XYZ file of C-alpha atoms in Angstrom:
499
model
C -2.299 -80.900 32.066
C -4.387 -83.326 34.183
C -6.294 -86.174 32.229
C -9.576 -87.234 34.475
C -12.248 -90.057 33.675
C -14.197 -86.557 32.427
C -12.111 -85.133 30.140
C -8.691 -82.884 29.617
C -7.736 -80.254 31.925
C -5.011 -77.631 30.689
C -3.407 -76.434 33.607
C -0.364 -73.817 32.836
C 2.174 -72.362 35.377
C 4.018 -70.343 33.358
C 3.691 -68.669 29.828
C 5.055 -70.540 26.743
C 5.772 -67.386 24.472
C 8.995 -66.671 25.941
C 11.614 -67.204 23.366
C 13.472 -69.980 25.506
C 10.658 -72.221 25.675
C 10.951 -75.057 23.329
C 8.003 -74.245 21.608
C 8.389 -70.438 21.790
C 9.207 -70.352 18.143
C 5.340 -71.607 17.613
C 3.662 -68.891 19.484
C 3.865 -65.150 18.331
C 4.006 -62.998 20.944
C 0.875 -60.926 22.937
C 1.721 -61.887 26.171
C -0.362 -64.958 27.566
C -2.124 -65.044 24.069
C -0.059 -65.744 21.219
C -0.715 -68.410 18.535
C 1.267 -70.620 16.265
C 3.498 -69.656 13.499
C 2.693 -67.521 10.320
C 0.676 -64.057 9.406
C -2.195 -66.029 9.929
C -1.937 -66.373 13.464
C -0.579 -62.986 15.152
C -2.420 -62.596 18.014
C -5.864 -60.884 17.735
C -5.289 -57.279 19.815
C -7.002 -54.978 17.517
C -10.675 -53.522 17.095
C -13.530 -55.925 17.211
C -17.201 -55.490 17.006
C -19.112 -55.428 20.305
C -20.363 -58.982 21.280
C -24.398 -59.073 21.291
C -25.663 -59.236 24.929
C -27.633 -61.862 26.408
C -28.917 -60.954 29.822
C -30.285 -64.191 31.584
C -29.833 -62.937 35.391
C -33.071 -63.325 37.586
C -34.077 -66.160 34.967
C -35.685 -69.582 35.744
C -33.414 -71.305 33.310
C -30.387 -69.050 32.194
C -29.187 -71.568 29.877
C -32.753 -71.701 27.991
C -33.118 -71.153 24.448
C -29.630 -70.366 23.625
C -28.706 -68.843 20.000
C -26.825 -71.318 18.369
C -25.162 -71.346 14.538
C -27.122 -73.369 12.139
C -24.236 -75.418 9.685
C -26.598 -77.766 8.121
C -29.692 -77.385 6.171
C -31.156 -78.625 3.147
C -28.940 -76.489 1.055
C -25.321 -77.125 2.438
C -26.157 -80.705 2.679
C -27.446 -81.419 -0.860
C -24.225 -79.325 -2.332
C -22.380 -82.074 -0.086
C -24.124 -85.161 -1.565
C -23.464 -83.735 -4.713
C -19.785 -83.479 -4.496
C -19.556 -87.008 -3.204
C -21.586 -88.495 -5.880
C -19.312 -86.759 -8.278
C -16.513 -87.654 -6.906
C -17.657 -91.608 -6.387
C -18.426 -91.274 -10.294
C -15.220 -89.457 -11.715
C -12.635 -90.059 -9.471
C -9.737 -88.091 -9.925
C -11.486 -86.191 -12.727
C -13.551 -84.978 -9.863
C -11.276 -84.069 -7.752
C -8.854 -81.957 -10.146
C -12.468 -80.285 -11.466
C -13.725 -78.909 -8.078
C -10.096 -78.110 -7.021
C -9.653 -75.691 -9.791
C -13.519 -74.698 -9.140
C -13.267 -73.996 -5.481
C -9.307 -73.477 -4.856
C -7.639 -71.651 -8.048
C -5.581 -74.504 -8.360
C -4.955 -76.529 -11.641
C -3.144 -79.903 -11.053
C -2.267 -82.528 -13.328
C -1.836 -84.997 -10.272
C -3.602 -84.402 -6.928
C -0.304 -86.374 -4.910
C 2.258 -84.259 -3.460
C 5.526 -85.853 -4.239
C 7.340 -87.025 -1.230
C 10.446 -85.358 -2.585
C 8.342 -81.849 -1.951
C 8.013 -82.704 1.631
C 11.889 -83.155 1.783
C 12.834 -80.103 0.169
C 9.857 -78.478 2.347
C 11.852 -79.778 5.399
C 15.268 -78.753 4.120
C 13.992 -75.116 3.383
C 12.246 -74.530 6.633
C 14.314 -72.551 9.247
C 16.229 -74.347 11.743
C 14.120 -72.725 14.513
C 10.952 -73.572 12.724
C 12.252 -77.005 12.529
C 13.307 -77.267 15.903
C 9.427 -75.715 16.937
C 7.853 -78.224 14.966
C 9.536 -81.248 16.289
C 8.620 -80.135 20.144
C 5.063 -80.035 19.107
C 5.483 -83.460 17.719
C 7.489 -84.664 20.484
C 4.574 -83.189 23.141
C 1.684 -84.624 21.560
C 3.566 -87.867 20.666
C 4.638 -87.676 24.785
C 0.872 -87.577 25.621
C -1.016 -90.120 23.590
C 1.434 -92.289 24.220
C 0.139 -92.186 27.905
C -3.094 -93.142 26.747
C -1.933 -96.153 24.726
C -4.104 -99.301 25.950
C -2.750 -102.969 26.179
C -4.569 -106.279 26.402
C -6.463 -107.129 29.259
C -7.975 -110.549 30.662
C -10.816 -111.167 32.895
C -11.911 -114.669 33.816
C -15.370 -114.737 35.100
C -14.725 -116.582 39.158
C -18.335 -117.852 38.774
C -18.654 -119.351 35.262
C -14.972 -119.930 34.415
C -14.973 -117.922 31.282
C -11.935 -116.464 29.876
C -11.916 -112.670 28.174
C -9.381 -110.924 26.287
C -10.192 -107.497 24.946
C -7.430 -106.999 22.724
C -6.687 -103.553 20.978
C -5.575 -103.522 17.178
C -5.308 -100.533 15.033
C -6.818 -99.762 11.686
C -4.369 -100.051 9.028
C -5.061 -96.726 7.297
C -6.093 -93.502 8.452
C -6.953 -90.430 6.590
C -6.002 -86.904 8.107
C -8.066 -83.722 6.818
C -5.975 -80.506 7.245
C -7.154 -77.395 6.534
C -5.601 -74.740 4.417
C -6.885 -72.926 1.839
C -7.557 -69.520 4.306
C -4.339 -70.168 5.858
C -1.126 -72.733 6.844
C -2.181 -75.163 10.175
C 0.743 -77.222 10.097
C -0.475 -77.876 13.686
C -3.487 -79.541 12.499
C -0.871 -82.101 10.391
C 0.582 -82.888 14.002
C -2.235 -83.278 15.774
C -4.042 -85.527 13.261
C -0.874 -87.720 12.239
C 0.829 -88.485 15.465
C -1.910 -89.746 17.400
C -2.394 -92.041 14.398
C 1.339 -92.981 14.678
C 1.193 -93.467 18.027
C -1.841 -95.780 17.808
C -0.016 -97.771 15.370
C -1.809 -97.027 12.275
C 0.195 -98.642 9.049
C -0.618 -95.894 6.540
C -1.235 -92.617 7.184
C -2.199 -89.682 4.802
C -3.066 -86.629 4.751
C -5.534 -84.234 2.356
C -4.985 -80.262 2.223
C -6.259 -78.070 -0.115
C -3.627 -75.664 -2.105
C -3.321 -72.474 -1.310
C -4.076 -71.447 -5.032
C -1.307 -71.725 -7.626
C 1.188 -71.976 -5.159
C -0.001 -75.551 -3.951
C 0.399 -76.548 -0.439
C 1.869 -74.299 1.767
C 5.729 -75.374 2.482
C 5.357 -75.228 6.376
C 2.347 -77.766 6.214
C 4.583 -79.998 4.136
C 7.719 -79.778 6.586
C 4.650 -80.685 9.550
C 4.197 -83.369 7.461
C 7.495 -84.691 6.958
C 8.004 -84.228 10.832
C 5.011 -86.217 11.793
C 5.758 -89.043 9.539
C 2.963 -88.774 7.246
C 3.100 -91.512 4.199
C 1.207 -89.552 1.918
C -0.101 -85.950 1.016
C -2.646 -85.355 -1.528
C -3.367 -81.388 -2.427
C -7.174 -81.653 -2.214
C -9.644 -79.915 0.623
C -13.402 -79.634 0.909
C -16.064 -82.442 0.836
C -14.200 -83.573 -2.220
C -11.373 -84.927 -0.615
C -13.846 -86.463 2.338
C -15.235 -88.232 -0.303
C -12.278 -89.452 -1.455
C -10.515 -90.692 1.342
C -13.961 -92.427 2.411
C -14.449 -94.171 -1.166
C -11.381 -93.839 -3.305
C -10.048 -92.807 -6.539
C -7.621 -93.998 -8.617
C -4.993 -92.046 -6.634
C -6.140 -92.160 -2.968
C -6.855 -95.358 -1.715
C -9.928 -95.512 0.971
C -8.923 -95.033 4.279
C -10.492 -96.848 7.547
C -10.750 -93.474 9.951
C -11.098 -90.035 8.542
C -10.079 -87.059 11.096
C -9.336 -83.768 11.139
C -11.043 -80.055 11.466
C -12.574 -78.351 8.643
C -15.381 -75.968 7.399
C -19.305 -76.774 7.728
C -19.309 -78.185 4.137
C -16.018 -81.115 5.466
C -17.814 -81.463 8.746
C -21.190 -82.422 7.039
C -19.282 -84.816 4.183
C -17.893 -86.912 7.346
C -21.201 -86.804 8.705
C -22.545 -88.407 5.362
C -19.903 -90.794 4.933
C -19.796 -91.868 8.848
C -20.383 -95.461 8.567
C -18.644 -96.534 5.593
C -15.464 -95.440 7.575
C -15.004 -94.311 11.026
C -15.549 -90.729 11.918
C -14.199 -89.665 15.436
C -14.768 -86.512 17.396
C -18.439 -86.360 16.072
C -18.921 -82.952 14.333
C -15.201 -81.108 14.127
C -16.270 -77.861 12.727
C -15.822 -74.504 12.818
C -13.462 -73.196 15.794
C -15.470 -72.575 19.165
C -14.586 -70.602 22.498
C -16.400 -69.882 25.509
C -14.716 -67.910 28.138
C -16.076 -67.727 31.779
C -14.425 -64.749 33.381
C -14.616 -63.518 37.148
C -12.220 -60.477 36.714
C -9.247 -62.381 38.318
C -7.643 -62.219 34.997
C -6.849 -58.731 33.113
C -9.655 -57.535 30.606
C -7.051 -57.399 27.963
C -6.460 -61.352 27.744
C -9.972 -62.051 28.518
C -10.649 -60.284 25.108
C -7.993 -61.741 23.249
C -8.951 -65.260 24.291
C -12.976 -64.737 23.724
C -11.755 -63.798 19.811
C -8.576 -65.840 19.300
C -10.769 -68.612 17.432
C -12.896 -66.180 15.711
C -10.229 -65.698 13.470
C -10.509 -69.080 11.904
C -13.249 -68.142 10.270
C -17.247 -67.923 9.569
C -19.566 -70.166 11.480
C -17.505 -70.153 14.602
C -18.548 -69.271 18.099
C -17.260 -66.760 20.741
C -18.717 -66.118 23.973
C -17.451 -64.314 27.298
C -19.764 -65.119 30.235
C -19.880 -62.992 33.336
C -21.943 -62.503 36.317
C -19.765 -59.299 37.118
C -20.890 -56.035 34.975
C -17.704 -54.224 35.366
C -15.938 -57.589 33.743
C -18.664 -57.344 30.775
C -17.958 -53.590 30.285
C -14.283 -53.914 30.593
C -13.804 -57.015 28.361
C -16.219 -55.262 26.032
C -14.075 -51.825 25.309
C -10.774 -54.043 24.864
C -12.713 -56.549 22.069
C -14.467 -53.401 20.637
C -10.626 -51.484 20.770
C -9.432 -54.619 19.279
C -9.692 -56.169 15.841
C -8.413 -53.066 13.756
C -4.896 -54.151 13.141
C -5.659 -57.717 12.824
C -4.288 -59.520 9.754
C -7.517 -61.445 9.525
C -10.109 -58.752 10.515
C -12.852 -59.888 8.426
C -13.086 -63.295 9.291
C -12.862 -62.292 13.274
C -16.047 -59.782 12.516
C -17.494 -62.249 10.175
C -17.728 -64.734 13.355
C -18.566 -61.956 16.097
C -21.422 -60.789 13.982
C -23.158 -63.831 13.936
C -22.253 -65.943 17.038
C -20.183 -63.898 19.436
C -22.364 -62.823 22.540
C -21.557 -61.390 25.918
C -23.726 -63.491 28.412
C -24.617 -62.035 32.106
C -25.776 -64.406 34.560
C -26.311 -64.346 38.095
C -23.542 -66.254 39.435
C -20.663 -69.037 38.784
C -23.719 -71.753 38.719
C -25.434 -70.035 36.102
C -22.294 -69.435 34.361
C -21.362 -73.645 34.184
C -25.109 -73.904 33.141
C -25.295 -71.942 30.283
C -21.824 -73.216 29.238
C -23.050 -76.995 29.518
C -25.876 -75.836 27.384
C -23.306 -74.765 24.619
C -20.859 -77.421 25.208
C -18.254 -75.751 23.354
C -15.014 -77.278 21.680
C -12.982 -74.677 24.242
C -13.782 -73.796 27.663
C -11.384 -71.177 29.763
C -12.330 -70.802 33.114
C -10.373 -67.100 34.044
C -11.670 -67.630 37.306
C -10.187 -68.038 40.822
C -10.013 -71.749 41.776
C -10.084 -72.630 38.339
C -8.661 -76.267 39.025
C -12.013 -76.984 40.920
C -14.510 -75.239 38.922
C -13.111 -77.469 36.301
C -14.177 -80.735 38.025
C -17.810 -79.091 37.817
C -17.713 -78.643 33.705
C -19.639 -81.646 32.035
C -19.443 -80.834 28.415
C -16.585 -79.490 26.795
C -13.898 -80.426 24.253
C -11.025 -79.253 26.503
C -10.990 -77.292 29.388
C -8.180 -74.689 30.085
C -7.940 -73.688 33.774
C -6.326 -69.995 34.418
C -4.625 -67.422 33.222
C -1.593 -69.424 31.888
C -3.437 -71.622 29.968
C -4.924 -70.057 26.678
C -7.090 -72.414 24.075
C -3.762 -71.443 21.767
C -1.462 -73.397 23.727
C -3.714 -76.647 23.383
C -3.915 -75.926 20.043
C -0.557 -76.463 19.474
C 2.051 -77.565 22.711
C 0.032 -79.185 25.333
C -0.465 -82.571 23.733
C -4.127 -83.516 23.744
C -4.840 -83.387 19.861
C -6.548 -80.153 19.020
C -9.668 -82.164 17.077
C -12.430 -81.301 19.254
C -16.328 -81.938 19.078
C -18.040 -78.726 18.010
C -21.783 -77.601 17.405
C -22.507 -78.956 20.890
C -21.216 -82.497 20.179
C -18.649 -82.478 23.410
C -22.350 -83.131 24.934
C -21.983 -86.895 23.892
C -18.469 -87.060 22.338
C -14.887 -87.203 23.037
C -11.612 -85.455 21.165
C -9.340 -87.479 18.965
C -7.120 -89.535 20.462
C -5.354 -92.684 20.162
C -8.183 -94.274 20.561
C -10.259 -93.348 17.731
C -7.694 -95.366 15.683
C -7.786 -98.502 18.191
C -10.504 -101.408 17.802
C -11.170 -103.022 20.865
C -11.996 -106.957 20.016
C -13.265 -109.524 22.372
C -11.484 -113.336 22.584
C -14.077 -115.096 24.519
C -13.133 -119.152 25.591
C -14.912 -121.754 27.304
C -13.099 -124.449 28.269
C -15.554 -127.837 28.200
C -16.078 -127.981 31.828
C -17.139 -124.509 31.602
C -19.420 -125.190 28.381
C -20.776 -128.062 30.685
C -21.654 -126.067 33.487
C -23.567 -123.987 31.324
C -25.979 -126.436 29.684
C -26.851 -126.885 33.469
C -28.056 -123.549 33.391
C -29.321 -123.833 29.658
C -33.039 -123.210 31.087
C -32.553 -119.270 30.536
C -35.324 -118.875 28.153
C -33.680 -117.643 24.646
C -34.990 -116.521 21.266
C -32.746 -117.393 18.703
C -32.929 -121.305 17.433
C -29.094 -121.096 17.014
C -28.605 -120.651 20.685
C -31.143 -123.731 21.432
C -28.972 -125.925 19.286
C -25.818 -124.710 21.429
C -27.451 -125.320 24.443
C -28.798 -128.436 23.329
C -25.502 -129.705 22.033
C -23.874 -128.783 25.264
C -26.154 -130.589 27.126
C -26.053 -133.766 25.384
C -21.945 -133.700 26.301
C -22.479 -132.754 29.594
C -25.104 -136.028 29.606
C -22.958 -138.399 27.663
C -19.522 -137.519 29.604
C -18.028 -136.037 26.450
C -16.771 -132.552 27.975
C -15.020 -134.263 30.747
C -13.112 -136.507 27.938
C -12.377 -133.620 25.832
C -11.397 -131.242 28.617
C -7.589 -131.270 27.837
C -8.140 -131.289 23.722
C -7.980 -127.517 22.887
C -9.572 -128.491 19.134
C -12.844 -128.769 21.061
C -12.801 -126.059 23.166
C -15.711 -123.519 22.117
C -13.625 -120.083 21.135
C -15.207 -117.403 19.337
C -14.430 -113.837 18.344
C -17.132 -111.207 18.682
C -17.329 -107.998 16.415
C -15.311 -104.935 17.596
C -16.939 -102.537 19.820
C -16.011 -98.778 19.478
């Protein structure tokens, strides 16, 4: 894994699905293309619908007018706003009613007892415990590498001292999907970065799986990740509860985590009331650029691996080689029939599965940058060099041994990434998502006196004029010199946090 100024590049040298790899129990078999634990994440090597073909060869702008799923619109937005207002008005009662309606689970209390987390951990098979601990350790190590420390700058011209200090938010809310399948990895990829940042309280909201409640493996992951509270509530109602609070759920400072269109829209609605990093972290997306250097079966699996997460996602193959297009397309067509989540894969591919033919690698990168995908896989020769040319992507995976599935679970960076084109201006979840940068500014008396000498600079606000006038008087009367050693008379101000 390499971290550059422009993003995170995952570069693999060996498969992680081997039994002797510390995370091997998290990644199921299927060559280099396995996925994490549970029946919901079996490798999607089955039969699938043919991708829609977009032939962008011999066009002036191959990236022009590309189709995208439409995730917002008046109807879903109004539904989300109605849910938010219901939770604000009725609190826990609204959460219980909405959970019964949407998840088929009637709860007396949305809080999951701490004993349930301990019990889930104790009942988890030791081999899976070790796998969860390995994932926690990997995500923890990477995010400790990201941590920022305070820095000091003294302007050599003015003598002004500026300290950039970093402090964590007090309380973070992690949203974890759970209605369609169990996602213990999302617990780890949201809670661990918050913990590393120093967040005092980390809470999780996850929808119950019907009458069975929250999946035990999700609770076990919460225990392994050091989560303080878990609430059995999902959807837009969970986002509203985290933002505004209810009788049981105290409001948080930051909400993070992926979700369906309603969850993503709800986060957009409450942004500003709370911090919402990673922009629009919605349904999963993958773009695969392939040149034939990777077997077609593996490229096909990588195209459809994110499609199993449900509707409204995006799965694209981009190539300039007709033989690659034909071989990978045939593999996809031959695959999904045996997949446990066939209907989810088919729904995604039917609405947003595309095979794009372009003239060359430059055109392929132009198309990918216009899409600005959550995951970009470079199945090409010299992928590491090609990765330096990528402008817009949540995460870039280089070469045959770096499928997006390892980034989802074991690589280290959080798998909570911007979707729906927002990677063009936003980044994935990190420790910085939970830290505030506060600038502490200190003038000495001499520096303030020097400022008075330069106080002819035009200012608009009356208060600034007053400050300059006072500084000038001090300088003229010699007061600045007499007070230079008195800390009580230093001009020290705190500027609002810069996010």
